[in-house]
Short mmCIF file of C-alpha atoms in Angstrom, two decimals:
data_model
loop_
_atom_site.label_atom_id
_atom_site.label_comp_id
_atom_site.label_asym_id
_atom_site.label_seq_id
_atom_site.Cartn_x
_atom_site.Cartn_y
_atom_site.Cartn_z
CA UNK A 1 0.69 35.40 -13.11
CA UNK A 2 4.31 35.69 -12.05
CA UNK A 3 6.69 33.55 -14.11
CA UNK A 4 10.23 32.43 -13.45
CA UNK A 5 11.80 32.28 -16.92
CA UNK A 6 14.44 29.67 -17.68
CA UNK A 7 16.59 30.63 -20.67
CA UNK A 8 18.43 27.85 -22.48
CA UNK A 9 21.30 28.01 -24.93
CA UNK A 10 18.94 27.98 -27.96
CA UNK A 11 17.99 31.66 -28.36
CA UNK A 12 14.69 30.88 -30.05
CA UNK A 13 13.14 28.84 -27.19
CA UNK A 14 12.04 30.19 -23.81
CA UNK A 15 10.69 27.85 -21.12
CA UNK A 16 8.82 29.17 -18.09
CA UNK A 17 7.40 27.44 -15.01
CA UNK A 18 4.42 28.85 -13.18
CA UNK A 19 3.90 29.03 -9.44
CA UNK A 20 1.44 26.13 -9.74
CA UNK A 21 4.06 23.90 -11.35
CA UNK A 22 2.91 24.24 -14.97
CA UNK A 23 5.21 24.68 -17.96
CA UNK A 24 4.96 27.38 -20.62
CA UNK A 25 7.04 27.27 -23.83
CA UNK A 26 7.44 30.28 -26.11
CA UNK A 27 9.14 30.40 -29.52
CA UNK A 28 11.03 33.68 -29.56
CA UNK A 29 12.23 33.22 -33.17
CA UNK A 30 9.99 30.96 -35.28
CA UNK A 31 12.08 31.07 -38.46
CA UNK A 32 15.30 30.08 -36.71
CA UNK A 33 13.41 27.35 -34.87
CA UNK A 34 12.10 25.85 -38.14
CA UNK A 35 15.60 26.01 -39.61
CA UNK A 36 16.88 24.21 -36.54
CA UNK A 37 14.30 21.47 -37.09
CA UNK A 38 15.50 20.95 -40.66
CA UNK A 39 19.10 20.72 -39.47
CA UNK A 40 17.98 18.03 -37.02
CA UNK A 41 16.85 15.74 -39.89
CA UNK A 42 13.31 17.09 -39.87
CA UNK A 43 12.55 16.15 -36.30
CA UNK A 44 9.14 16.97 -34.87
CA UNK A 45 8.91 20.22 -32.90
CA UNK A 46 8.82 18.23 -29.65
CA UNK A 47 11.85 16.13 -30.56
CA UNK A 48 13.83 19.20 -31.56
CA UNK A 49 13.63 20.64 -28.07
CA UNK A 50 16.70 20.44 -25.83
CA UNK A 51 16.67 17.23 -23.82
CA UNK A 52 16.38 18.94 -20.43
CA UNK A 53 13.48 21.06 -21.71
CA UNK A 54 11.76 17.95 -23.04
CA UNK A 55 12.19 16.22 -19.68
CA UNK A 56 10.50 19.13 -17.92
CA UNK A 57 7.51 18.70 -20.19
CA UNK A 58 7.35 14.91 -19.86
CA UNK A 59 7.47 14.99 -16.06
CA UNK A 60 3.97 16.52 -16.04
CA UNK A 61 2.44 13.64 -18.04
CA UNK A 62 0.71 10.54 -16.73
CA UNK A 63 2.30 7.10 -17.26
CA UNK A 64 -0.21 6.13 -19.98
CA UNK A 65 0.70 9.26 -21.93
CA UNK A 66 4.40 8.54 -21.54
CA UNK A 67 3.81 5.04 -22.89
CA UNK A 68 2.00 6.48 -25.91
CA UNK A 69 4.74 9.02 -26.63
CA UNK A 70 7.44 6.34 -26.35
CA UNK A 71 5.91 4.54 -29.35
CA UNK A 72 6.24 7.48 -31.75
CA UNK A 73 9.99 7.39 -32.45
CA UNK A 74 13.30 6.15 -31.16
CA UNK A 75 14.34 9.51 -29.74
CA UNK A 76 11.01 9.92 -27.94
CA UNK A 77 11.31 6.36 -26.58
CA UNK A 78 14.66 7.26 -25.05
CA UNK A 79 13.23 10.45 -23.54
CA UNK A 80 9.98 8.89 -22.28
CA UNK A 81 11.75 5.93 -20.64
CA UNK A 82 14.44 7.99 -18.93
CA UNK A 83 15.18 6.42 -15.53
CA UNK A 84 15.26 9.77 -13.72
CA UNK A 85 11.83 10.64 -15.13
CA UNK A 86 10.29 7.39 -13.92
CA UNK A 87 12.12 7.49 -10.59
CA UNK A 88 10.58 10.87 -9.79
CA UNK A 89 7.18 9.61 -10.92
CA UNK A 90 7.50 6.47 -8.79
CA UNK A 91 8.57 8.34 -5.66
CA UNK A 92 5.76 10.85 -6.11
CA UNK A 93 3.01 8.24 -6.58
CA UNK A 94 4.26 5.93 -3.82
CA UNK A 95 3.00 8.55 -1.36
CA UNK A 96 -0.60 7.93 -2.44
CA UNK A 97 -0.60 4.17 -3.00
CA UNK A 98 -3.54 2.72 -1.03
CA UNK A 99 -1.98 -0.73 -0.81
CA UNK A 100 1.27 -2.67 -1.06
CA UNK A 101 2.16 -6.34 -0.63
CA UNK A 102 5.10 -8.71 -0.36
CA UNK A 103 5.36 -9.02 -4.15
CA UNK A 104 4.87 -5.32 -4.95
CA UNK A 105 7.01 -3.64 -2.27
CA UNK A 106 9.66 -1.66 -4.21
CA UNK A 107 13.23 -2.02 -2.98
CA UNK A 108 15.76 0.82 -2.87
CA UNK A 109 17.89 -0.54 -5.72
CA UNK A 110 14.85 -1.17 -7.94
CA UNK A 111 13.56 2.38 -7.38
CA UNK A 112 16.92 4.00 -8.17
CA UNK A 113 18.12 1.82 -11.06
CA UNK A 114 15.02 0.23 -12.63
CA UNK A 115 12.33 2.82 -11.98
CA UNK A 116 10.06 2.20 -14.99
CA UNK A 117 10.12 -1.59 -14.58
CA UNK A 118 9.47 -1.20 -10.85
CA UNK A 119 6.57 1.16 -11.44
CA UNK A 120 4.88 -1.14 -13.94
CA UNK A 121 5.35 -4.17 -11.67
CA UNK A 122 4.49 -2.62 -8.31
CA UNK A 123 2.11 0.31 -8.72
CA UNK A 124 -1.54 -0.44 -7.85
CA UNK A 125 -2.43 2.37 -10.27
CA UNK A 126 -1.41 0.21 -13.26
CA UNK A 127 -4.13 -2.15 -14.58
CA UNK A 128 -1.57 -4.84 -15.38
CA UNK A 129 -2.67 -8.25 -16.59
CA UNK A 130 -1.51 -9.82 -13.34
CA UNK A 131 -3.58 -7.44 -11.24
CA UNK A 132 -6.61 -7.87 -13.49
CA UNK A 133 -6.32 -11.64 -13.12
CA UNK A 134 -6.20 -11.34 -9.33
CA UNK A 135 -9.22 -9.04 -9.44
CA UNK A 136 -11.17 -11.53 -11.54
CA UNK A 137 -10.26 -14.30 -9.10
CA UNK A 138 -11.39 -12.15 -6.17
CA UNK A 139 -14.69 -11.36 -7.87
CA UNK A 140 -15.22 -15.05 -8.60
CA UNK A 141 -14.70 -15.86 -4.93
CA UNK A 142 -17.11 -13.18 -3.71
CA UNK A 143 -19.86 -13.60 -6.31
CA UNK A 144 -19.52 -17.33 -6.96
CA UNK A 145 -21.96 -19.52 -8.78
CA UNK A 146 -25.50 -19.73 -7.46
CA UNK A 147 -25.62 -23.45 -8.25
CA UNK A 148 -22.40 -24.20 -6.37
CA UNK A 149 -23.50 -22.11 -3.41
CA UNK A 150 -26.65 -24.23 -3.12
CA UNK A 151 -24.84 -27.55 -3.50
CA UNK A 152 -21.92 -27.00 -1.14
CA UNK A 153 -21.41 -25.52 2.30
CA UNK A 154 -19.45 -22.24 2.10
CA UNK A 155 -15.80 -22.73 3.10
CA UNK A 156 -14.61 -21.31 6.41
CA UNK A 157 -11.48 -19.36 7.26
CA UNK A 158 -10.25 -18.71 10.79
CA UNK A 159 -8.55 -15.31 11.19
CA UNK A 160 -6.72 -13.89 14.22
CA UNK A 161 -7.29 -10.13 14.60
CA UNK A 162 -4.76 -8.26 16.74
CA UNK A 163 -2.71 -5.07 17.00
CA UNK A 164 -2.54 -1.79 18.97
CA UNK A 165 -4.83 -0.06 16.49
CA UNK A 166 -7.74 -1.96 18.04
CA UNK A 167 -7.28 0.12 21.20
CA UNK A 168 -7.27 3.53 19.48
CA UNK A 169 -8.55 4.56 16.06
CA UNK A 170 -10.17 1.16 15.35
CA UNK A 171 -11.55 0.40 18.81
CA UNK A 172 -15.10 0.12 17.40
CA UNK A 173 -14.12 -1.66 14.20
CA UNK A 174 -15.27 -5.14 15.26
CA UNK A 175 -18.66 -3.81 16.32
CA UNK A 176 -18.95 -1.95 13.01
CA UNK A 177 -18.12 -5.13 11.09
CA UNK A 178 -21.00 -6.86 12.87
CA UNK A 179 -23.71 -4.23 13.08
CA UNK A 180 -23.08 -1.34 10.69
CA UNK A 181 -25.55 -1.18 7.81
CA UNK A 182 -22.78 -0.62 5.27
CA UNK A 183 -20.73 -3.59 6.48
CA UNK A 184 -20.10 -6.24 3.78
CA UNK A 185 -20.44 -8.97 6.41
CA UNK A 186 -23.41 -10.75 7.98
CA UNK A 187 -23.20 -11.76 11.65
CA UNK A 188 -23.70 -15.52 11.95
CA UNK A 189 -22.80 -16.16 15.59
CA UNK A 190 -20.39 -15.67 18.47
CA UNK A 191 -17.24 -17.71 19.21
CA UNK A 192 -16.40 -18.58 22.82
CA UNK A 193 -12.82 -18.19 24.04
CA UNK A 194 -10.70 -20.03 26.56
CA UNK A 195 -9.28 -18.37 29.66
CA UNK A 196 -10.50 -15.01 28.36
CA UNK A 197 -8.58 -15.41 25.09
CA UNK A 198 -9.71 -16.42 21.62
CA UNK A 199 -13.29 -15.17 21.63
CA UNK A 200 -14.72 -13.72 18.45
CA UNK A 201 -17.50 -13.73 15.88
CA UNK A 202 -18.50 -15.67 12.78
CA UNK A 203 -19.16 -13.45 9.77
CA UNK A 204 -20.56 -14.38 6.40
CA UNK A 205 -19.21 -12.84 3.19
CA UNK A 206 -22.29 -13.00 1.03
CA UNK A 207 -22.91 -16.69 0.34
CA UNK A 208 -19.32 -17.33 -0.76
CA UNK A 209 -17.41 -18.08 2.44
CA UNK A 210 -17.44 -17.64 6.22
CA UNK A 211 -14.74 -16.16 8.43
CA UNK A 212 -14.29 -16.88 12.12
CA UNK A 213 -12.74 -13.65 13.40
CA UNK A 214 -10.84 -14.23 16.66
CA UNK A 215 -9.69 -11.13 18.54
CA UNK A 216 -6.37 -11.46 20.36
CA UNK A 217 -4.94 -9.26 23.10
CA UNK A 218 -1.92 -9.80 25.29
CA UNK A 219 -3.84 -8.41 28.27
CA UNK A 220 -7.40 -8.33 29.54
CA UNK A 221 -9.64 -5.30 29.02
CA UNK A 222 -8.98 -4.04 32.55
CA UNK A 223 -5.22 -4.40 32.12
CA UNK A 224 -5.35 -2.63 28.74
CA UNK A 225 -7.09 0.35 30.34
CA UNK A 226 -4.23 0.63 32.84
CA UNK A 227 -1.44 0.35 30.26
CA UNK A 228 -0.51 2.41 27.24
CA UNK A 229 2.19 2.58 24.59
CA UNK A 230 4.73 3.73 27.19
CA UNK A 231 4.63 0.36 28.94
CA UNK A 232 6.95 -1.24 26.41
CA UNK A 233 8.57 -3.64 28.86
CA UNK A 234 5.50 -5.85 28.94
CA UNK A 235 5.96 -6.79 25.30
CA UNK A 236 9.06 -8.73 26.15
CA UNK A 237 6.87 -11.21 27.95
CA UNK A 238 6.03 -14.50 26.26
CA UNK A 239 2.51 -15.14 25.00
CA UNK A 240 0.24 -17.19 27.20
CA UNK A 241 -0.32 -20.84 26.22
CA UNK A 242 -3.91 -20.00 25.25
CA UNK A 243 -2.73 -17.22 22.89
CA UNK A 244 -0.12 -19.53 21.35
CA UNK A 245 -2.80 -22.16 20.80
CA UNK A 246 -4.94 -19.65 18.92
CA UNK A 247 -1.98 -18.61 16.74
CA UNK A 248 -1.37 -22.26 15.89
CA UNK A 249 -5.00 -22.90 14.95
CA UNK A 250 -5.77 -19.96 12.65
CA UNK A 251 -5.52 -19.86 8.86
CA UNK A 252 -4.51 -16.19 8.59
CA UNK A 253 -3.74 -13.03 10.56
CA UNK A 254 -5.02 -9.45 10.42
CA UNK A 255 -2.82 -6.85 12.12
CA UNK A 256 -4.36 -3.44 12.94
CA UNK A 257 -2.23 -0.29 13.34
CA UNK A 258 -3.11 3.37 13.86
CA UNK A 259 -1.60 5.28 10.93
CA UNK A 260 -2.68 8.62 12.41
CA UNK A 261 -0.83 7.92 15.64
CA UNK A 262 2.27 6.69 13.80
CA UNK A 263 2.48 9.91 11.81
CA UNK A 264 1.73 12.20 14.76
CA UNK A 265 4.36 10.64 17.01
CA UNK A 266 6.94 10.65 14.25
CA UNK A 267 6.29 14.35 13.63
CA UNK A 268 6.91 15.24 17.27
CA UNK A 269 9.90 12.96 17.93
CA UNK A 270 13.55 13.59 17.21
CA UNK A 271 14.93 11.83 14.18
CA UNK A 272 11.52 11.30 12.64
CA UNK A 273 11.66 8.84 9.73
CA UNK A 274 11.52 9.80 6.09
CA UNK A 275 10.49 7.82 3.02
CA UNK A 276 14.04 6.54 2.58
CA UNK A 277 13.26 3.80 5.10
CA UNK A 278 14.89 5.08 8.29
CA UNK A 279 13.40 3.33 11.31
CA UNK A 280 11.63 5.61 13.78
CA UNK A 281 11.57 4.96 17.52
CA UNK A 282 8.14 6.39 18.39
CA UNK A 283 6.25 4.56 21.11
CA UNK A 284 3.30 3.40 19.03
CA UNK A 285 5.60 2.09 16.29
CA UNK A 286 7.77 0.26 18.82
CA UNK A 287 4.69 -1.33 20.33
CA UNK A 288 3.30 -2.24 16.89
CA UNK A 289 6.52 -3.98 15.85
CA UNK A 290 6.71 -5.80 19.20
CA UNK A 291 3.09 -6.95 18.90
CA UNK A 292 3.59 -8.17 15.36
CA UNK A 293 6.69 -10.22 16.13
CA UNK A 294 5.13 -11.63 19.32
CA UNK A 295 2.05 -13.07 17.62
CA UNK A 296 3.82 -13.98 14.36
CA UNK A 297 6.68 -15.84 16.03
CA UNK A 298 7.47 -18.91 13.84
CA UNK A 299 7.67 -21.07 16.98
CA UNK A 300 3.87 -20.98 17.31
CA UNK A 301 2.75 -19.45 14.01
CA UNK A 302 3.04 -21.19 10.66
CA UNK A 303 5.02 -18.91 8.32
CA UNK A 304 2.77 -20.03 5.47
CA UNK A 305 -0.21 -18.29 7.13
CA UNK A 306 -0.78 -15.03 5.22
CA UNK A 307 -0.88 -11.66 6.98
CA UNK A 308 -3.07 -8.66 6.16
CA UNK A 309 -2.32 -5.29 7.77
CA UNK A 310 -5.05 -2.70 8.19
CA UNK A 311 -3.43 0.73 8.41
CA UNK A 312 -6.40 2.55 9.90
CA UNK A 313 -7.12 6.27 9.64
CA UNK A 314 -9.89 8.54 10.86
CA UNK A 315 -11.45 11.15 8.57
CA UNK A 316 -11.19 13.70 11.39
CA UNK A 317 -7.39 13.38 11.35
CA UNK A 318 -5.70 14.08 7.99
CA UNK A 319 -2.18 13.23 9.26
CA UNK A 320 -1.18 9.68 8.35
CA UNK A 321 1.53 7.59 6.69
CA UNK A 322 1.45 6.12 3.21
CA UNK A 323 1.02 2.38 2.75
CA UNK A 324 4.63 1.97 1.58
CA UNK A 325 5.96 3.88 4.58
CA UNK A 326 3.91 1.90 7.11
CA UNK A 327 5.08 -1.37 5.54
CA UNK A 328 8.70 -0.22 5.67
CA UNK A 329 8.54 0.99 9.27
CA UNK A 330 6.80 -2.20 10.43
CA UNK A 331 9.61 -4.15 8.73
CA UNK A 332 7.12 -6.24 6.77
CA UNK A 333 9.59 -6.95 3.91
CA UNK A 334 11.62 -8.95 6.42
CA UNK A 335 8.79 -11.41 7.07
CA UNK A 336 9.01 -14.88 5.55
CA UNK A 337 5.22 -15.12 5.14
CA UNK A 338 3.06 -13.56 2.38
CA UNK A 339 1.63 -10.21 3.47
CA UNK A 340 -0.45 -7.32 2.18
CA UNK A 341 -1.18 -3.87 3.61
CA UNK A 342 -4.21 -1.67 2.92
CA UNK A 343 -5.09 1.81 4.06
CA UNK A 344 -8.44 1.44 5.85
CA UNK A 345 -10.54 4.55 6.64
CA UNK A 346 -12.51 3.53 9.73
CA UNK A 347 -15.43 5.65 8.54
CA UNK A 348 -15.60 3.86 5.18
CA UNK A 349 -13.92 0.48 5.65
CA UNK A 350 -16.01 -1.83 3.46
CA UNK A 351 -13.92 -1.72 0.27
CA UNK A 352 -10.42 -2.22 1.75
CA UNK A 353 -11.61 -4.78 4.30
CA UNK A 354 -13.36 -7.02 1.78
CA UNK A 355 -10.32 -6.81 -0.52
CA UNK A 356 -7.95 -7.96 2.21
CA UNK A 357 -10.26 -10.75 3.38
CA UNK A 358 -10.60 -11.98 -0.20
CA UNK A 359 -6.81 -11.83 -0.60
CA UNK A 360 -6.39 -13.88 2.59
CA UNK A 361 -8.92 -16.44 1.38
CA UNK A 362 -7.04 -16.86 -1.92
CA UNK A 363 -3.71 -17.35 -0.15
CA UNK A 364 -5.11 -19.79 2.40
CA UNK A 365 -6.54 -21.82 -0.49
CA UNK A 366 -3.03 -21.96 -2.01
CA UNK A 367 -1.73 -23.40 1.27
CA UNK A 368 -4.29 -26.18 1.14
#
């Protein structure tokens, strides 16, 4: 295997990186190296390495291993908690986070200056006590007590489902929620609308609670077939009174976007956004932002109503945005309401969907 050797000022240590990103360390003079360790107050072989060499080794470790190493000595604590080390780790793992929310969205300053603290507080990969407590609460809501389920009628939650993703990658999602064998929901009935707006379905989540899922569009089905993302002028129009009435009556919102389409349009447009938070001007993103701010307008939508975003992807299309990037581009951190975003594969939606619905139920209970 071809190696690119990196020689450092200590003549007895040679560090090499492989083409696959691994690290290889060779002691070229063992006796001089041992003497060097004695001169360094009998440091361990790892501690005696040059700091930049040690950082190259630590950057290949997982967070739990870094935490273990930091407990061995003061010098290793300093090395294993280096801000640059954790900043690179945070930026690398943010690309694969499946979810982010209003209380875990990392800000630019926090990422650059307090990387380790930000990682431990925000990363969904960390089984923190706070996240475990939320998980236990969610499980309690879903499973419930058999006695309580028999004594009381399951609580209901009214959710407005909207967004341009319902017309593309997730156009069959509502039908799948009702009829697919792997769906976590049970169809209980249909909900009539008014003036062609506000119709939906009642779905049971086990025996724990019931959701009334109301689908909202700004246009009728015939009008949606005639329009596309290029017709951006129509989003400047005000919502109809019937749509405003639905927004005022619901307990929570679910916003559906097409992550595949966002990524594809950004890749073919000039000035495509990067993970630094630059706002892209692709058509689907512009429409998504316009839709979100139309339905979530505080004039007819209570800002205490929580919002869940389903960033939908298709297995046949590997190009998509990360959860953090979608949240940033949709400007979700600017919302005054609590929000959460989950990546939802439309071919295997059960897990993310039930998590977001449970999260909405918990936050609507806090309102009441």
